[in-house]
Coordinates of C-alpha atoms in Angstrom, one line a residue:
M82 CA 97.5 213.9 122.4
M83 CA 98.0 217.1 120.8
N84 CA 96.5 215.7 117.4
F85 CA 93.5 215.0 119.6
S86 CA 93.4 218.7 120.8
K87 CA 94.1 220.2 117.4
A88 CA 91.2 218.2 115.9
L89 CA 89.1 219.1 118.5
T90 CA 89.7 222.8 118.1
R91 CA 89.3 222.7 114.2
W92 CA 85.7 220.8 114.6
Y93 CA 84.6 223.5 117.2
L94 CA 85.6 226.4 115.2
E95 CA 83.6 224.9 112.5
N96 CA 80.6 223.8 114.4
K97 CA 80.1 226.0 117.1
R98 CA 76.6 227.1 118.1
D99 CA 76.0 231.0 118.1
L100 CA 75.5 231.5 121.6
P101 CA 75.0 234.9 123.5
W102 CA 77.7 234.1 126.5
R103 CA 80.3 233.1 123.8
K104 CA 80.6 236.6 122.5
T105 CA 82.1 238.1 125.9
D106 CA 84.7 237.4 128.5
N107 CA 82.8 239.5 131.1
P108 CA 82.9 237.4 134.1
Y109 CA 79.2 238.7 135.4
L110 CA 77.7 237.3 132.0
I111 CA 79.7 234.1 132.1
W112 CA 79.0 233.5 135.8
L113 CA 75.3 234.1 134.9
S114 CA 75.2 231.8 131.7
E115 CA 77.0 228.9 133.9
I116 CA 74.7 229.2 137.0
M117 CA 71.8 228.9 134.6
L118 CA 73.0 225.9 132.6
Q119 CA 73.9 223.8 135.4
Q120 CA 71.5 220.8 135.0
T121 CA 69.6 222.8 132.4
R122 CA 69.6 222.5 128.3
V123 CA 70.8 225.3 126.4
A124 CA 67.7 225.7 124.7
Q125 CA 65.7 226.1 127.6
G126 CA 68.5 228.4 129.5
T127 CA 69.1 230.7 126.8
P128 CA 65.7 232.6 127.0
Y129 CA 66.4 233.1 130.8
F130 CA 69.8 234.5 130.1
L131 CA 68.5 237.0 127.8
S132 CA 65.6 238.1 130.1
F133 CA 68.1 238.1 133.2
T134 CA 70.9 240.6 131.2
N135 CA 67.8 242.5 130.3
A136 CA 66.6 243.1 133.6
F137 CA 69.8 243.0 135.3
P138 CA 72.6 244.4 132.6
T139 CA 75.3 244.4 135.7
V140 CA 76.0 242.4 138.9
F141 CA 74.7 245.8 140.8
D142 CA 71.5 245.7 139.1
L143 CA 71.1 242.1 140.0
A144 CA 72.2 242.9 143.6
A145 CA 69.7 245.7 144.1
A146 CA 66.6 243.5 142.9
N147 CA 64.5 241.8 145.6
E148 CA 64.6 237.9 146.0
E149 CA 60.9 237.6 144.8
Q150 CA 61.8 239.6 141.4
V151 CA 64.5 237.2 140.8
L152 CA 62.7 234.0 141.8
K153 CA 59.8 235.4 139.2
L154 CA 62.1 235.8 136.6
W155 CA 63.9 232.5 137.2
Q156 CA 60.2 230.6 137.2
G157 CA 60.5 227.4 135.1
L158 CA 64.0 226.8 135.3
G159 CA 63.8 224.5 138.4
Y160 CA 66.5 223.9 141.2
Y161 CA 65.4 227.3 142.6
S162 CA 68.4 227.1 145.3
R163 CA 70.7 228.4 142.2
A164 CA 68.5 231.6 142.0
R165 CA 68.7 232.3 145.6
N166 CA 72.6 231.7 145.6
L167 CA 72.8 233.7 142.5
H168 CA 71.3 236.6 144.2
K169 CA 73.3 236.3 147.5
T170 CA 76.4 236.2 145.4
A171 CA 75.3 239.3 143.3
Q172 CA 75.0 240.9 146.6
F173 CA 78.4 239.7 147.7
V174 CA 80.1 240.8 144.6
A175 CA 78.6 244.0 144.5
T176 CA 79.2 245.2 148.2
E177 CA 82.2 243.3 149.3
L178 CA 84.1 243.2 146.0
S179 CA 83.3 246.6 144.5
G180 CA 81.3 244.7 141.8
K181 CA 84.6 242.8 140.5
F182 CA 84.5 238.9 140.5
P183 CA 87.4 236.9 141.3
D184 CA 90.0 236.5 138.6
N185 CA 91.3 233.2 139.5
Y186 CA 89.9 229.7 140.0
I187 CA 90.7 229.3 143.8
D188 CA 89.1 232.5 144.9
L189 CA 86.0 232.0 142.5
L190 CA 85.3 229.0 144.3
K191 CA 84.9 230.9 147.7
L192 CA 81.4 232.3 146.0
K193 CA 78.0 230.9 147.3
G194 CA 76.7 228.5 144.5
V195 CA 80.1 228.2 142.6
G196 CA 81.3 224.8 142.7
E197 CA 84.7 223.2 140.8
Y198 CA 83.0 223.3 137.3
T199 CA 81.5 226.9 137.3
A200 CA 84.6 228.4 139.0
A201 CA 86.9 226.5 136.2
A202 CA 84.6 227.8 133.4
I203 CA 84.5 231.5 134.5
A204 CA 88.3 231.3 135.4
S205 CA 88.9 229.7 131.8
F206 CA 86.1 231.7 129.4
S207 CA 87.0 235.1 131.2
Y208 CA 90.6 235.3 132.6
N209 CA 92.0 232.3 130.1
E210 CA 93.5 230.6 133.3
V211 CA 94.9 227.0 132.3
V212 CA 92.2 225.0 134.5
P213 CA 90.1 222.3 133.0
V214 CA 86.2 222.2 132.8
V215 CA 84.9 219.2 133.6
D216 CA 81.0 218.5 133.0
G217 CA 79.1 215.8 132.0
N218 CA 79.8 216.0 128.2
V219 CA 83.5 215.8 129.1
F220 CA 83.3 212.7 131.3
R221 CA 81.5 211.5 128.1
V222 CA 83.9 212.3 125.4
L223 CA 87.1 211.3 127.6
S224 CA 85.6 208.1 128.9
R225 CA 84.9 206.9 125.4
Y226 CA 88.0 208.5 123.5
F227 CA 90.5 206.7 126.0
D228 CA 88.3 203.7 127.2
V229 CA 87.9 205.1 130.8
E230 CA 85.8 202.8 132.7
T231 CA 85.8 204.8 136.2
D232 CA 82.6 205.3 137.7
I233 CA 81.9 209.1 137.3
A234 CA 79.7 209.0 140.0
S235 CA 82.6 208.1 142.3
A236 CA 84.4 210.4 144.6
S237 CA 87.8 210.1 142.6
A238 CA 86.4 210.5 139.0
K239 CA 86.4 214.5 139.0
K240 CA 90.1 214.3 139.8
E241 CA 91.1 211.8 137.4
F242 CA 89.2 213.2 134.2
A243 CA 90.6 216.8 135.0
A244 CA 94.2 215.5 135.1
L245 CA 93.5 214.0 131.7
A246 CA 92.0 217.1 130.3
F247 CA 94.8 219.1 131.7
E248 CA 97.2 217.1 130.0
L249 CA 95.4 217.3 126.6
M250 CA 94.6 221.1 127.0
P251 CA 96.7 223.7 125.0
K252 CA 98.1 225.9 127.6
D253 CA 98.3 228.7 125.2
N254 CA 94.5 228.6 124.7
P255 CA 92.5 226.6 127.4
A256 CA 89.3 228.5 127.2
L257 CA 88.9 227.4 123.4
F258 CA 89.8 223.8 124.1
N259 CA 87.3 223.7 127.1
Q260 CA 84.3 225.1 124.9
G261 CA 85.3 222.5 122.4
I262 CA 85.3 219.5 124.3
M263 CA 81.9 220.4 125.8
E264 CA 80.3 221.3 122.7
F265 CA 81.7 218.1 121.2
G266 CA 80.0 216.3 123.7
A267 CA 76.6 218.3 123.4
L268 CA 76.5 217.9 119.6
Q269 CA 78.4 215.2 118.6
C270 CA 79.4 212.5 121.4
V271 CA 76.0 212.6 122.7
P272 CA 74.5 210.4 125.6
K273 CA 72.4 208.0 123.1
N274 CA 72.8 207.0 119.8
P275 CA 75.8 209.2 118.6
N276 CA 76.5 209.1 114.8
C277 CA 80.0 207.9 115.0
G278 CA 79.8 207.4 111.3
I279 CA 80.8 210.7 111.1
C280 CA 82.8 211.7 113.8
I281 CA 86.4 213.1 113.5
F282 CA 87.7 210.5 116.0
N283 CA 85.9 207.4 114.5
S284 CA 89.3 206.0 113.6
S285 CA 91.0 206.6 116.9
C286 CA 88.2 206.4 119.7
A287 CA 88.9 203.4 121.8
A288 CA 85.2 202.8 122.7
L289 CA 84.2 202.6 119.1
Q290 CA 86.7 199.9 118.0
K291 CA 85.8 198.1 120.9
K292 CA 82.2 198.4 120.4
K293 CA 81.7 199.9 124.1
V294 CA 80.2 203.6 122.9
D295 CA 76.9 202.7 124.7
Q296 CA 78.5 201.3 127.8
L297 CA 80.5 204.5 128.6
P298 CA 80.8 206.7 130.6
V299 CA 80.1 204.1 133.5
K300 CA 77.6 205.8 136.2
S301 CA 76.3 204.0 139.3
K302 CA 72.7 204.0 139.7
K303 CA 70.7 206.9 140.7
L304 CA 69.1 207.1 144.1
K305 CA 65.5 206.0 144.8
V306 CA 62.9 208.5 143.9
R307 CA 60.4 209.5 146.5
N308 CA 56.7 209.7 145.6
R309 CA 54.7 212.6 147.3
Y310 CA 50.9 213.7 147.1
F311 CA 50.0 217.2 146.9
N312 CA 46.6 218.5 147.4
Y313 CA 46.2 222.0 146.3
L314 CA 43.2 224.2 147.7
V315 CA 42.1 226.8 145.3
V316 CA 40.0 229.0 147.2
S317 CA 37.4 231.4 145.9
D318 CA 35.4 234.0 147.9
D319 CA 32.6 236.2 146.9
N320 CA 34.9 238.8 145.7
E321 CA 36.9 236.3 143.3
N322 CA 39.7 236.3 145.9
T323 CA 42.0 233.4 146.6
L324 CA 44.7 232.5 149.0
I325 CA 48.5 231.6 148.8
Q326 CA 51.0 231.1 151.1
K327 CA 55.0 231.0 151.0
R328 CA 57.1 227.7 151.3
T329 CA 59.5 228.7 154.1
A330 CA 60.7 225.5 155.2
K331 CA 64.0 224.1 153.5
G332 CA 63.4 221.6 150.6
I333 CA 61.9 222.0 147.3
W334 CA 60.7 225.3 146.4
H335 CA 62.2 227.5 149.2
N336 CA 60.6 230.9 149.2
L337 CA 58.2 230.1 146.3
Y338 CA 54.6 230.7 146.6
E339 CA 51.7 228.0 146.5
F340 CA 48.1 227.4 147.5
P341 CA 47.2 226.1 150.9
L342 CA 48.4 222.4 150.7
I343 CA 47.3 219.1 152.0
E344 CA 50.1 216.6 151.6
T345 CA 48.9 213.1 152.0
E346 CA 50.7 209.5 152.1
K347 CA 48.9 208.3 148.8
T348 CA 46.5 209.4 146.2
E349 CA 43.3 210.3 148.2
D350 CA 39.6 210.1 147.1
F351 CA 37.1 213.0 147.2
D352 CA 35.5 212.2 150.5
C353 CA 39.0 212.2 152.3
I354 CA 40.1 215.4 151.2
A355 CA 36.5 217.0 151.3
E356 CA 36.6 215.8 155.2
Q357 CA 40.0 217.5 155.8
I358 CA 39.0 220.8 154.1
Q359 CA 35.7 220.9 156.0
S360 CA 37.3 220.3 159.4
D361 CA 40.5 221.9 159.2
Y362 CA 40.3 224.8 156.8
F363 CA 38.0 228.1 156.2
I364 CA 36.6 228.2 159.6
E365 CA 35.7 231.6 159.4
N366 CA 33.7 231.3 155.9
K367 CA 31.1 228.8 155.2
I368 CA 32.3 226.3 152.4
V369 CA 29.8 226.4 149.4
S370 CA 31.2 223.6 147.4
I371 CA 34.2 221.5 146.8
L372 CA 35.4 220.5 143.3
E373 CA 38.0 218.0 142.0
I374 CA 39.8 220.2 139.2
N375 CA 41.7 217.3 137.9
P376 CA 40.6 213.8 138.8
E377 CA 43.9 212.4 137.0
S378 CA 47.2 213.8 139.2
I379 CA 49.4 215.6 137.4
I380 CA 53.0 214.1 137.7
H381 CA 55.7 216.7 138.3
K382 CA 59.0 215.2 138.4
L383 CA 61.8 216.4 140.1
S384 CA 65.4 215.1 140.5
H385 CA 64.6 212.6 143.6
Q386 CA 60.9 213.4 143.8
H387 CA 58.0 212.9 142.0
L388 CA 55.2 215.0 142.9
H389 CA 51.6 213.6 142.5
I390 CA 49.3 216.9 142.3
K391 CA 45.7 217.5 142.6
F392 CA 44.1 220.8 142.5
W393 CA 40.8 221.2 144.6
K394 CA 38.4 224.4 143.9
V395 CA 36.8 225.3 147.4
K396 CA 34.2 227.9 147.1
V397 CA 33.5 229.8 150.2
K398 CA 31.1 232.5 151.4
G399 CA 31.9 236.2 152.3
T400 CA 35.6 237.3 152.3
I401 CA 38.4 235.5 153.0
E402 CA 41.1 237.2 155.3
N403 CA 44.2 237.8 153.5
G404 CA 43.1 237.1 150.0
I405 CA 44.4 238.5 146.6
S406 CA 42.9 238.9 143.3
S407 CA 43.7 236.9 140.2
E408 CA 45.6 239.7 138.9
T409 CA 47.7 240.2 142.0
L410 CA 48.2 236.2 142.1
K411 CA 50.0 236.5 138.7
T412 CA 52.9 238.9 140.2
F413 CA 54.1 235.9 142.7
P414 CA 56.8 233.5 141.8
F415 CA 55.4 230.0 141.8
P416 CA 56.7 226.6 141.1
I417 CA 56.3 226.1 137.1
V418 CA 53.4 223.3 137.7
I419 CA 51.5 225.9 139.9
H420 CA 52.1 228.8 137.2
N421 CA 50.9 226.6 134.7
F422 CA 47.5 225.9 136.5
I423 CA 47.2 229.6 137.1
E424 CA 47.6 230.3 133.4
K425 CA 45.6 227.6 132.1
D426 CA 42.9 226.7 134.6
F427 CA 42.5 229.2 137.6
L428 CA 39.0 230.4 138.0
S429 CA 37.9 229.1 135.1

């Protein structure tokens, strides 16, 4: 067991990536990085971390921002509930805790948006608390090295793997071990086709000896994906103004903005959408033309939903009520698929 920890730590010190949040034990910065890296690759998350720390150097700065500022800066990272929780937690820490993050795992768990993994990461990396950090990388490394066949989607898995990691962890430097095992899973013991020939554990890894590397970790099948069909109405009046609305209902993209939306049961043809637009929308303004901007739907994949998105250009006479200019439009936070459309195709 101790040989595993020593070899892992040595590997980490020789191979670790130079990442900005590894140069600090400031709990605000570590919390920020951990929230951003939930379900997000390091390469994608790093620019966002740098943007946030530049815009909001302290938890007080983040707390003082308005939610739309936070969502706009988060735009493109996905899972927007993370950003909303981030903002609420910053306000709680700033006002209720005088800007000081809890200094232990149990109290960190009480913060909104902070689960077992994130609490363990902050406790370990900021305060060197002896608590194991268990993420997908850790599941993979331990299940392969020790040939653990427990389904990682099961209720008991986290507890079992955390106990194993705790046993392996040197109690005098838990942070280094936690960083090491996560980095090992990210760089060496990768999900598909790891290069076991160069692995430091290739003589002691149980999965490799038993030719089971590609079978571990065991994970039950994901939930069924739901298909949804979105038709966005990109209106333009005589002043080149357009309309947007805020998604206030719970669910995807809560509190982000979008164009007026017609959601259908399946992909509909021009006649069907045009008929709905003419009967239900822009009653105060005469519709001059309706154009299907992308005949092929854009398929935007979320974790449990696939969105089939079409944009429809609707030209109307006169001035639309609550219309905004194309310049003002760009200041609002949008889902990335709409943001990309605005940047590339809007009013073209």
